[in-house]
Short mmCIF file of C-alpha atoms in Angstrom, two decimals:
data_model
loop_
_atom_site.label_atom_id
_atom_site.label_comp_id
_atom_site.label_asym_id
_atom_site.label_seq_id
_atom_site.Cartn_x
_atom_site.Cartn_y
_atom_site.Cartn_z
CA UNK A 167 21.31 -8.44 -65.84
CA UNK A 168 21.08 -8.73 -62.02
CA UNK A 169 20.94 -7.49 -59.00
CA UNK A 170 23.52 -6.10 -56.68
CA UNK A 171 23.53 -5.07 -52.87
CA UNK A 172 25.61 -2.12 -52.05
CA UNK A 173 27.81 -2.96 -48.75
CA UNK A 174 28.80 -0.44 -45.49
CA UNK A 175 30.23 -2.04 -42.93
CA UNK A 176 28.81 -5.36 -44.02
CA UNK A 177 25.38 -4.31 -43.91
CA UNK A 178 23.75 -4.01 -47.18
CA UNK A 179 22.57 -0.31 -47.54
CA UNK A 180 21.24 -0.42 -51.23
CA UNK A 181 19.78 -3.08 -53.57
CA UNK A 182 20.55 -1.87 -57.40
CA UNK A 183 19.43 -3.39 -60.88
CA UNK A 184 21.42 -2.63 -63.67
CA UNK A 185 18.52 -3.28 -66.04
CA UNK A 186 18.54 0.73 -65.60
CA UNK A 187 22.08 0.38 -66.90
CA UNK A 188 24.80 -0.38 -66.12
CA UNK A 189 26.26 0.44 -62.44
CA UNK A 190 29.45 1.74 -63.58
CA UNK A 191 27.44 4.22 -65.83
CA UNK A 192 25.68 5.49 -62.87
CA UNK A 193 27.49 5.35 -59.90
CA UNK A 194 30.99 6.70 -59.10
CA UNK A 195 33.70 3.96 -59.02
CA UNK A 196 34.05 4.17 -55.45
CA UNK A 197 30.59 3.65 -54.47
CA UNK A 198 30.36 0.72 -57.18
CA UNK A 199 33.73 -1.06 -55.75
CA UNK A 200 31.27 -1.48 -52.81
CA UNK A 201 28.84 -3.69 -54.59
CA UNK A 202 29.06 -6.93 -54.82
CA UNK A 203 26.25 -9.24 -57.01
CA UNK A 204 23.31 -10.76 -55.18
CA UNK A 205 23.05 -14.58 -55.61
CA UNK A 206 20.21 -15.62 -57.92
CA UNK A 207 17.35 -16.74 -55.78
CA UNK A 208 18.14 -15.12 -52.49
CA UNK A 209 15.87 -12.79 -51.86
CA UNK A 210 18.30 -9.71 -49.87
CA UNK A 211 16.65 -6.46 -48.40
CA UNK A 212 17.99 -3.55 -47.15
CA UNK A 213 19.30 -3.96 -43.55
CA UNK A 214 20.50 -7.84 -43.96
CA UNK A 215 24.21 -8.81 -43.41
CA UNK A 216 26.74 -10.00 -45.60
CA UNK A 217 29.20 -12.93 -43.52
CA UNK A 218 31.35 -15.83 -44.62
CA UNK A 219 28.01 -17.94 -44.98
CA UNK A 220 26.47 -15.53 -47.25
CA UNK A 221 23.20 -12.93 -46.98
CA UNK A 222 21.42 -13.28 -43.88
CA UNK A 223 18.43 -10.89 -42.11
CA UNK A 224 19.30 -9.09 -39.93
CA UNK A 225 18.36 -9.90 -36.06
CA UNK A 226 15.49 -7.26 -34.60
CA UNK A 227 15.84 -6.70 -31.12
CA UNK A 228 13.05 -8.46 -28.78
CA UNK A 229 10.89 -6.43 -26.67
CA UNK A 230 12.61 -6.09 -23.48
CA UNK A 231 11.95 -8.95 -21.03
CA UNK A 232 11.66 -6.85 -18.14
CA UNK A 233 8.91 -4.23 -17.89
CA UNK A 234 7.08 -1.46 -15.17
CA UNK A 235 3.98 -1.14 -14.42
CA UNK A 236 2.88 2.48 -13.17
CA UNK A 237 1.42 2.22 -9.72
CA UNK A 238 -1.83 4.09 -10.52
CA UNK A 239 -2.08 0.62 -13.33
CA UNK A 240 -1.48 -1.47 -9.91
CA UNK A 241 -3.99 -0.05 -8.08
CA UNK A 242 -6.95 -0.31 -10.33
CA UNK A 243 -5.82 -4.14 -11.17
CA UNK A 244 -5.79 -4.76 -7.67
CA UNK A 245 -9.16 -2.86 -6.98
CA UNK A 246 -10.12 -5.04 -9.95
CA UNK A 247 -9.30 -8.30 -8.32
CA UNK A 248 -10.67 -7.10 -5.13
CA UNK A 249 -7.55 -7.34 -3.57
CA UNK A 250 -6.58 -3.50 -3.10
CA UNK A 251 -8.39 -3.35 0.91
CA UNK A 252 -5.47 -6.21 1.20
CA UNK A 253 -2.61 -4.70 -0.06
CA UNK A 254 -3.16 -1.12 1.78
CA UNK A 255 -3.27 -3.02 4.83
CA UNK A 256 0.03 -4.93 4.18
CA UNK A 257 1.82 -1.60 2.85
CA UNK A 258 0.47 0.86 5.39
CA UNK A 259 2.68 -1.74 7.94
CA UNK A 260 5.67 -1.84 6.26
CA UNK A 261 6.90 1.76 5.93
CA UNK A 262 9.97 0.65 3.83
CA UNK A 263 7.61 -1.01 1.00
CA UNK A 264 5.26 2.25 0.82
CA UNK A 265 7.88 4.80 0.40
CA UNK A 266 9.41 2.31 -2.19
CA UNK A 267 6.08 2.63 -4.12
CA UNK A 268 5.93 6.29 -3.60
CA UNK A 269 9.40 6.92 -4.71
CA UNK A 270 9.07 4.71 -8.23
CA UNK A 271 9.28 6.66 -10.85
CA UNK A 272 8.70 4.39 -13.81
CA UNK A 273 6.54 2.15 -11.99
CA UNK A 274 6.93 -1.22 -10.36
CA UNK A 275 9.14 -3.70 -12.13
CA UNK A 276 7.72 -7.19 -13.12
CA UNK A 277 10.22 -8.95 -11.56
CA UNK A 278 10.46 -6.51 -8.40
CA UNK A 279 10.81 -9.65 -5.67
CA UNK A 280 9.57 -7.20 -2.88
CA UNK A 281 6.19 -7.09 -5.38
CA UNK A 282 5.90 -10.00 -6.15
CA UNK A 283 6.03 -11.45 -2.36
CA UNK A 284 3.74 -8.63 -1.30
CA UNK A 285 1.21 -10.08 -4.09
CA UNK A 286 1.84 -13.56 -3.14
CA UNK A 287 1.06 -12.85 0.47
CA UNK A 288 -2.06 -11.49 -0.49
CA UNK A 289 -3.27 -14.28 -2.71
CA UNK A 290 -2.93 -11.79 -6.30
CA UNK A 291 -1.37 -13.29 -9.24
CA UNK A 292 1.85 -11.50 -9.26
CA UNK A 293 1.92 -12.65 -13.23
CA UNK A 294 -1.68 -10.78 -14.07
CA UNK A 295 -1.19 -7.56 -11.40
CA UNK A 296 2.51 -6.95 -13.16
CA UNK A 297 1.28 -8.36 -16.72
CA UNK A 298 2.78 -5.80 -19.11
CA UNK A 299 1.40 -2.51 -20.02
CA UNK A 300 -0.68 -2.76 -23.12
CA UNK A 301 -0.31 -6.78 -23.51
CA UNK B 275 29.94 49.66 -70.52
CA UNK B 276 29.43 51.36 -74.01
CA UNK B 277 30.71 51.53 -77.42
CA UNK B 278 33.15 54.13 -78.64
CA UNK B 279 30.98 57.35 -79.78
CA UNK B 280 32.71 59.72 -80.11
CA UNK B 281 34.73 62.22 -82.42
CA UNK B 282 36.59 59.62 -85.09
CA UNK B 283 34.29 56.69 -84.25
CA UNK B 284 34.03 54.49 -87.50
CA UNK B 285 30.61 52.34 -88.08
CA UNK B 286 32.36 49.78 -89.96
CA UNK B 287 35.76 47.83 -88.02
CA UNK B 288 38.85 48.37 -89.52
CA UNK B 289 40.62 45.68 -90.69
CA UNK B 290 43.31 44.67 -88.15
CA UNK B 291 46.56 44.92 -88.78
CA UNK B 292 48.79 42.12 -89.48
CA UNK B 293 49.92 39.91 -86.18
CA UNK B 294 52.99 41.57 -84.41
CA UNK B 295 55.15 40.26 -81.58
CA UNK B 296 53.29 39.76 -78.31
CA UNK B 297 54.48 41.92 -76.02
CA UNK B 298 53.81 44.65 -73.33
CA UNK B 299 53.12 48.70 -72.62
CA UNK B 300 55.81 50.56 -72.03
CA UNK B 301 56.00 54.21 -71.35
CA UNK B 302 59.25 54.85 -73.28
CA UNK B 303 62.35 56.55 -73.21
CA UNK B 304 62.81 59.79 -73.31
CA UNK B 305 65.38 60.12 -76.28
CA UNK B 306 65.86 57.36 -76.83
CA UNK B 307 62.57 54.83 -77.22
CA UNK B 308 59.34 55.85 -78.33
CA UNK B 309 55.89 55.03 -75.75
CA UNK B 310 53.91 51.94 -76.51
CA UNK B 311 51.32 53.38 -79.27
CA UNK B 312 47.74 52.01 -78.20
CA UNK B 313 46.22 51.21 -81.79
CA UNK B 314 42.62 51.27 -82.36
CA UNK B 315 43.26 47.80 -83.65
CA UNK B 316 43.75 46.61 -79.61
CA UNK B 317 41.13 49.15 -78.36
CA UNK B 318 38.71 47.61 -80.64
CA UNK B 319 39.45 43.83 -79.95
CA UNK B 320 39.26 44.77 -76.20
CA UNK B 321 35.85 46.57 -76.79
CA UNK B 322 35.07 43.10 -78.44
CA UNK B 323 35.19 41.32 -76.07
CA UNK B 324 33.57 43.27 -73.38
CA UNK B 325 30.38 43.84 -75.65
CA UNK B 326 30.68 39.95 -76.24
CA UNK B 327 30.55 38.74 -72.69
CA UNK B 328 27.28 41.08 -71.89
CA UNK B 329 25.62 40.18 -74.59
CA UNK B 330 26.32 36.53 -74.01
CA UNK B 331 24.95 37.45 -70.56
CA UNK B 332 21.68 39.18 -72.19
CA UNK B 333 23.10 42.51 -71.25
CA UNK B 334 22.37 45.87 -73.16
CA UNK B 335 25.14 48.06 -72.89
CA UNK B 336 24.75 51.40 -70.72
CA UNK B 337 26.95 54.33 -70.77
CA UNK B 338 25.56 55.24 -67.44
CA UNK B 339 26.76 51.72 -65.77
CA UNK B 340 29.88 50.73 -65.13
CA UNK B 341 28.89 47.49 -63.11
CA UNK B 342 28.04 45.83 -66.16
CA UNK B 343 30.48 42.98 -66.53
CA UNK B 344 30.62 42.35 -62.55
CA UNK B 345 26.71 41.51 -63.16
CA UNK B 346 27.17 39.48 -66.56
CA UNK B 347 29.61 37.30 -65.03
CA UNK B 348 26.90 36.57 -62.10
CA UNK B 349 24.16 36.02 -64.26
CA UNK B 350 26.32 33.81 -66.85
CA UNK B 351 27.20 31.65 -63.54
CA UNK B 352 23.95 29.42 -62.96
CA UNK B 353 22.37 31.08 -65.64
CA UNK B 354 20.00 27.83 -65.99
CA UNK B 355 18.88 25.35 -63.26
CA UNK B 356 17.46 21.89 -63.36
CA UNK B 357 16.70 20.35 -60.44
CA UNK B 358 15.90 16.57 -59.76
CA UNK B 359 13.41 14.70 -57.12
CA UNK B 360 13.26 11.80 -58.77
CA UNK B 361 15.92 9.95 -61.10
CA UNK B 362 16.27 10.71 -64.81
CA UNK B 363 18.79 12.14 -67.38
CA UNK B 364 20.33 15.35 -67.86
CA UNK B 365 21.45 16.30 -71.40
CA UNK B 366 23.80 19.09 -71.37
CA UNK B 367 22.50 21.13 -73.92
CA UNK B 368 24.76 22.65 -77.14
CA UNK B 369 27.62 24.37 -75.97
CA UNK B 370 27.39 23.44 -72.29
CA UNK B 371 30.79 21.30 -71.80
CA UNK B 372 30.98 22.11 -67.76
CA UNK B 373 28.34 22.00 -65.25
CA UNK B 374 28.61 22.47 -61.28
CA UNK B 375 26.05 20.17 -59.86
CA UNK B 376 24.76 19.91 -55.85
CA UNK B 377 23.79 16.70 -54.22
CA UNK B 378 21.75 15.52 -51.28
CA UNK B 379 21.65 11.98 -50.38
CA UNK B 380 18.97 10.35 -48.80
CA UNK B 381 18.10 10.47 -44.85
CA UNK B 382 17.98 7.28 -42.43
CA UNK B 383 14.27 6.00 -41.51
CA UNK B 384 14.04 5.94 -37.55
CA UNK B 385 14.16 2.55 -35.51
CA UNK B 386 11.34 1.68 -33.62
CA UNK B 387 10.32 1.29 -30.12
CA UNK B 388 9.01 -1.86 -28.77
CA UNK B 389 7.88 -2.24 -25.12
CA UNK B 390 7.40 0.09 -22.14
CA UNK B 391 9.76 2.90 -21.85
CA UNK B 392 11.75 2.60 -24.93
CA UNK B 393 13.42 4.44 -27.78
CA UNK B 394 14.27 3.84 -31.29
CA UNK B 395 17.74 5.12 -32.67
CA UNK B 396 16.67 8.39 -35.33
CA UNK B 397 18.43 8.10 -39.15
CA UNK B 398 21.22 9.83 -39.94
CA UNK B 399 21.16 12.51 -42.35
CA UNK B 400 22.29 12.58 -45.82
CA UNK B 401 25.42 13.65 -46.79
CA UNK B 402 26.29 17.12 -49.14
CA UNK B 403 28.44 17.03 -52.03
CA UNK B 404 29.00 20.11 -54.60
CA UNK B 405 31.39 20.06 -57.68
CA UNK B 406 32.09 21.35 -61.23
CA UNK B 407 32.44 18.76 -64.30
CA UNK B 408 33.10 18.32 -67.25
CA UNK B 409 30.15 17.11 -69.66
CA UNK B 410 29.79 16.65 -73.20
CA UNK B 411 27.16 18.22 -74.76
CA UNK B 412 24.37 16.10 -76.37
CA UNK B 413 25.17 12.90 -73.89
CA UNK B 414 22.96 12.51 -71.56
CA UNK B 415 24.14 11.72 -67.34
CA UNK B 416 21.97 9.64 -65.53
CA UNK B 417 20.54 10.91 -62.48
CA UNK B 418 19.79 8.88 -59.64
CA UNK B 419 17.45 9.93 -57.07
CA UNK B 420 17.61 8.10 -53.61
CA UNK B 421 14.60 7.54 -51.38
CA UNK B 422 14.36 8.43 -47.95
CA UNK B 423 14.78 5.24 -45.84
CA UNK B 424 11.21 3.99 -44.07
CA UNK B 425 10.82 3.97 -40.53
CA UNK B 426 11.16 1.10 -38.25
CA UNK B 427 7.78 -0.74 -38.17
CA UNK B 428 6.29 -3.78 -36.13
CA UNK B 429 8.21 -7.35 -38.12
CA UNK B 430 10.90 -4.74 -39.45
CA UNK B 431 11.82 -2.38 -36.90
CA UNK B 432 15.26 -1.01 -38.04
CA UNK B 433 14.84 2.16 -39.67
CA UNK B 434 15.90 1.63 -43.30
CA UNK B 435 18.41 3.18 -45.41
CA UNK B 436 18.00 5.82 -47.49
CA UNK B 437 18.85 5.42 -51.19
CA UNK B 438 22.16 5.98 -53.15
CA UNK B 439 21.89 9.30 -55.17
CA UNK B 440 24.15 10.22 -58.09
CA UNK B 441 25.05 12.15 -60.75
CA UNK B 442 25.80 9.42 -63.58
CA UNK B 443 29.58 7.81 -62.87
CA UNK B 444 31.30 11.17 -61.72
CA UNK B 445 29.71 11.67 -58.51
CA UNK B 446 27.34 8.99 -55.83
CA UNK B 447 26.19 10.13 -52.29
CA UNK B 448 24.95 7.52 -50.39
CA UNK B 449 22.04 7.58 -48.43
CA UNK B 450 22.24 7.56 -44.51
CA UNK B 451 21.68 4.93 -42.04
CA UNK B 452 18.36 4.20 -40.50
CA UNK B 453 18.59 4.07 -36.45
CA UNK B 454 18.31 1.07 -34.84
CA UNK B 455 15.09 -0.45 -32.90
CA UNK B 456 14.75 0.45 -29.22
CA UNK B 457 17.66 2.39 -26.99
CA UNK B 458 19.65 2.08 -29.97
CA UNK B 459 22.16 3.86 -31.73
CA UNK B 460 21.35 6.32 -34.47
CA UNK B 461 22.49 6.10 -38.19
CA UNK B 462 25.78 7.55 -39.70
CA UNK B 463 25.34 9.78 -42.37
CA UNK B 464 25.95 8.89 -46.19
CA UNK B 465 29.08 8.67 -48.02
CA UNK B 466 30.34 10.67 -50.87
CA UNK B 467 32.06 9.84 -53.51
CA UNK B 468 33.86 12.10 -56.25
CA UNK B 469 32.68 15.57 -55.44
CA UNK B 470 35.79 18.23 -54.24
CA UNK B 471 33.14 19.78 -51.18
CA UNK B 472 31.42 17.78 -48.83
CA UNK B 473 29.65 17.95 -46.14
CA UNK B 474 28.99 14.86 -44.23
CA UNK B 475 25.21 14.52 -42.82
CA UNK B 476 24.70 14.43 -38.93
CA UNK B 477 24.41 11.05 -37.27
CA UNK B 478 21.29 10.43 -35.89
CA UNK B 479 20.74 10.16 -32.17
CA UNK B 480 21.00 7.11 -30.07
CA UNK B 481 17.43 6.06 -28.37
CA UNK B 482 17.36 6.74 -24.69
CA UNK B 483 14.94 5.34 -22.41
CA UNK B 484 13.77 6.91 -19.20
CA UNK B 485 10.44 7.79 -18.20
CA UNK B 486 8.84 10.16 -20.36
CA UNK B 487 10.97 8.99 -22.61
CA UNK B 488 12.26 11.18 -25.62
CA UNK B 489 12.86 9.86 -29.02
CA UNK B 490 15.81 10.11 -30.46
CA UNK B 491 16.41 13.58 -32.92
CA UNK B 492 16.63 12.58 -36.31
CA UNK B 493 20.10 13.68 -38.53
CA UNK B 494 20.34 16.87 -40.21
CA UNK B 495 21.37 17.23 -43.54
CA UNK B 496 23.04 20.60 -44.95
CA UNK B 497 19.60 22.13 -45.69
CA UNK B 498 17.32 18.94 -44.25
CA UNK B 499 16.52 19.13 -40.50
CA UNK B 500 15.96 16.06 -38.91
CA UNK B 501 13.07 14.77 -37.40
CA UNK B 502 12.10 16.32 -34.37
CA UNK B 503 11.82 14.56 -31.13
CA UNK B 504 8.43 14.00 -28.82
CA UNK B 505 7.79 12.50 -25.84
CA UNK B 506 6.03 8.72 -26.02
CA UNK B 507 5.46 9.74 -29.94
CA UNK B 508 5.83 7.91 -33.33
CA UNK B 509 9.36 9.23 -34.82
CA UNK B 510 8.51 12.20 -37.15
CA UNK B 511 9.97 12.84 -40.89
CA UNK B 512 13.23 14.27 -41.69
CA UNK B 513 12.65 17.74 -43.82
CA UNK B 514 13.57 17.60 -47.28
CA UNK B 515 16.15 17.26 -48.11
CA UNK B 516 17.81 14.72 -46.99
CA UNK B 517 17.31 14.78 -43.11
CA UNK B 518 16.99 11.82 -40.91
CA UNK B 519 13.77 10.09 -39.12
CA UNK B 520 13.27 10.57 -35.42
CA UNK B 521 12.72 7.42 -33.65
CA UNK B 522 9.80 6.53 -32.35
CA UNK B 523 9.15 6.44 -28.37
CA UNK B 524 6.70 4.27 -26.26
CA UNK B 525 5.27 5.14 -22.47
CA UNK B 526 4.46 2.48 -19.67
CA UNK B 527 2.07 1.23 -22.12
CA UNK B 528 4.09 -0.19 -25.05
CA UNK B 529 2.81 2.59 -27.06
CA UNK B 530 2.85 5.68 -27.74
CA UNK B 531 0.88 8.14 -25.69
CA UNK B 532 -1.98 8.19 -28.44
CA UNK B 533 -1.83 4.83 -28.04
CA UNK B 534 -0.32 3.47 -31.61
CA UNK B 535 2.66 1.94 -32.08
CA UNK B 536 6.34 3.70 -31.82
CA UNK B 537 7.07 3.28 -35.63
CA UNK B 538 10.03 5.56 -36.73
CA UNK B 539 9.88 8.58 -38.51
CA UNK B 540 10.90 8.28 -42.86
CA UNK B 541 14.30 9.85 -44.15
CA UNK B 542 13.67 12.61 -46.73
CA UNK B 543 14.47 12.10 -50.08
CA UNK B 544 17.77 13.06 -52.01
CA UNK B 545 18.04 16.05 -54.78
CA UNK B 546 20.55 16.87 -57.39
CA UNK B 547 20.46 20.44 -58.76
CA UNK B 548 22.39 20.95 -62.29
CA UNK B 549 23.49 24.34 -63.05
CA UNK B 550 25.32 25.53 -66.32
#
């Protein structure tokens, strides 16, 4: 008895037992020819690779390392830090930054170097006011 | 359909008459060849087997009706049904040596989003297969019933694959592909093995990610839709059977709009249905 990992494209798609019988008694030949037997002691699930070196997971994406943040979330971190009356006063003089901020549609990128200099100028954190969403 | 009644009708058969050359009707020549006689012995055995077929059917005969064997030969085809949601055995019964059998395989499970303005990949959706075979009566076939792959969640965020379905060693349908995590691409649909129609099940769709972001539409199967797509939502489930998960969809936040995470939607499960 043992265990068996059905391959497509290298990925295993299915993990079978034949302690319900055997696979050739319940599969069709073609779908069998694409099994191959998992190793004793290596515990495969669905979604792992099969490569030269063996089995291996499967690599989950990160969460992207670049973010927005809406400018209505801006606003009320700024109000928060009591630094809001200090960036109007820089953005109301630099027409080219306050149409930029009106015209963002998902929001104002982390690593947005016109941001972050605004915030720097003002003495806000540009890492808390541009923290990500939801953190 | 009806049984000779009239003047000359006899209650009890005659007894054929001994086996003659096979051959053909033929109106004769005049002068020279005689027409084909029709015998009551060839009436009868054609009457025979009329009367045989309905009644095999569960047909009364009615002079009135001459649609008779049009509707015996629709109820004798998929006269009996069994239909499978889970894995077992089907034992052709006594005298059952063909059956035609229709398979769903399993959907895809949705990826999942992860960060602001992000999509999961939706699972395909399962492949169709449809076929006659041969069985032998008394021996059971065993049944395999694939489950819908699970969604994408947080530590495993691929949507899964769905389950391999089959009809013992003569036919297999594979389950679909789950979609992949965040702006992704959707599953493929399954593969099938051994049966002579098949449809193959619609590939998911790939996660896009804009704002207001829309998850990706799960696969379709042929009779499963897939599951449907919302804005800043968890994917949804494919319909049975056999359709793909949506993927799930996050907003500025990270999360969805109800503020959860973007899981992905579950694949449906397969079916086999066994008629005889």
């Amino acid at each position: 008895m043992g265990l068996f990992a059905h391959l497509r494209d290298g990925v295993v798609t299915d993990l079978l037992n034949d302690a319900d019988g055997p696979l050739d008694h319940r599969f069709h030949p073609d779908f069998v020819a694409a099994c191959v037997a998992v190793p004793a002691g290596v515990a495969v699930q669905v979604g792992w690779v099969r490569g030269a070196a063996g089995f291996a997971p499967a690599v989950p994406p990160a969460a992207p390392a670049s973010w927005y943040v809406p400018v209505a979330l801006l606003r009320q971190r700024l109000e928060a830090a009591g630094k809001w009356v200090a960036a109007a006063t820089v953005i109301v003089t630099e027409p080219a930054t306050m149409l930029k901020l009106m015209t963002l549609q998902q929001g104002v990128a982390n690593d947005d170097a016109d941001a972050i200099a605004l915030l720097n100028g003002i003495g806000a954190d540009p890492a808390v006011m541009l923290a990500r969403p939801g953190a | 359909m009806f049984q000779i009644d009239g003047p000359g009708a006899v209650s009890v058969p005659p007894t054929p008459a001994a086996d003659g050359t096979p051959g053909y009707f033929s109106d004769g020549t005049p002068g020279a060849a005689d027409a084909t006689v029709v015998s009551a012995d060839w009436l009868n055995a054609i009457q025979r087997e009329l009367i045989a077929f309905l009644t095999a059917a569960g047909v009364a005969t009615d002079k009135q009706n001459q649609a008779q064997v049009l509707y015996a030969a629709r109820r004798l085809l998929g006269k009996n049904m069994q239909v499978f949601t889970a894995s077992g055995t089907f034992t052709p019964p006594a005298g059952v040596s063909r059956v035609r059998v229709r398979c769903w395989g399993a959907g895809g499970g949705g990826g999942m989003a992860i960060g602001a303005w992000q999509a999961g990949g939706a699972g395909g959706g399962g492949g169709y297969g449809e076929g006659f075979f041969d069985v032998t009566p008394g021996t059971g076939v065993a049944v395999t019933i694939g489950a819908g792959g699970t969604g994408g969640v947080t530590g495993s965020t691929f949507g899964q694959t769905g389950g391999v379905t089959s009809f013992g060693s003569l036919a297999s349908v594979t389950g679909a592909i789950g979609g992949g995590a965040n702006v992704n691409l959707g599953g493929d649909g399954g593969l099938i093995y051994g049966f002579p129609f098949q449809v193959v099940g619609q590939k998911g769709s790939t996660g896009r990610a804009f704002t207001n972001v829309m998850s990706a539409i799960g696969g379709a199967s042929f009779g499963g839709a897939g599951g449907v797509q919302g804005v800043g939502d968890i994917g949804r489930s494919g319909m049975f059977p056999g359709g793909g998960g949506s993927g799930g969809a996050t907003d500025s936040s990270g999360l969805t709009s109800t503020g959860v995470a973007a899981i992905g939607g579950a694949g449906a499960g397969g079916c086999i249905v066994v008629e005889w």
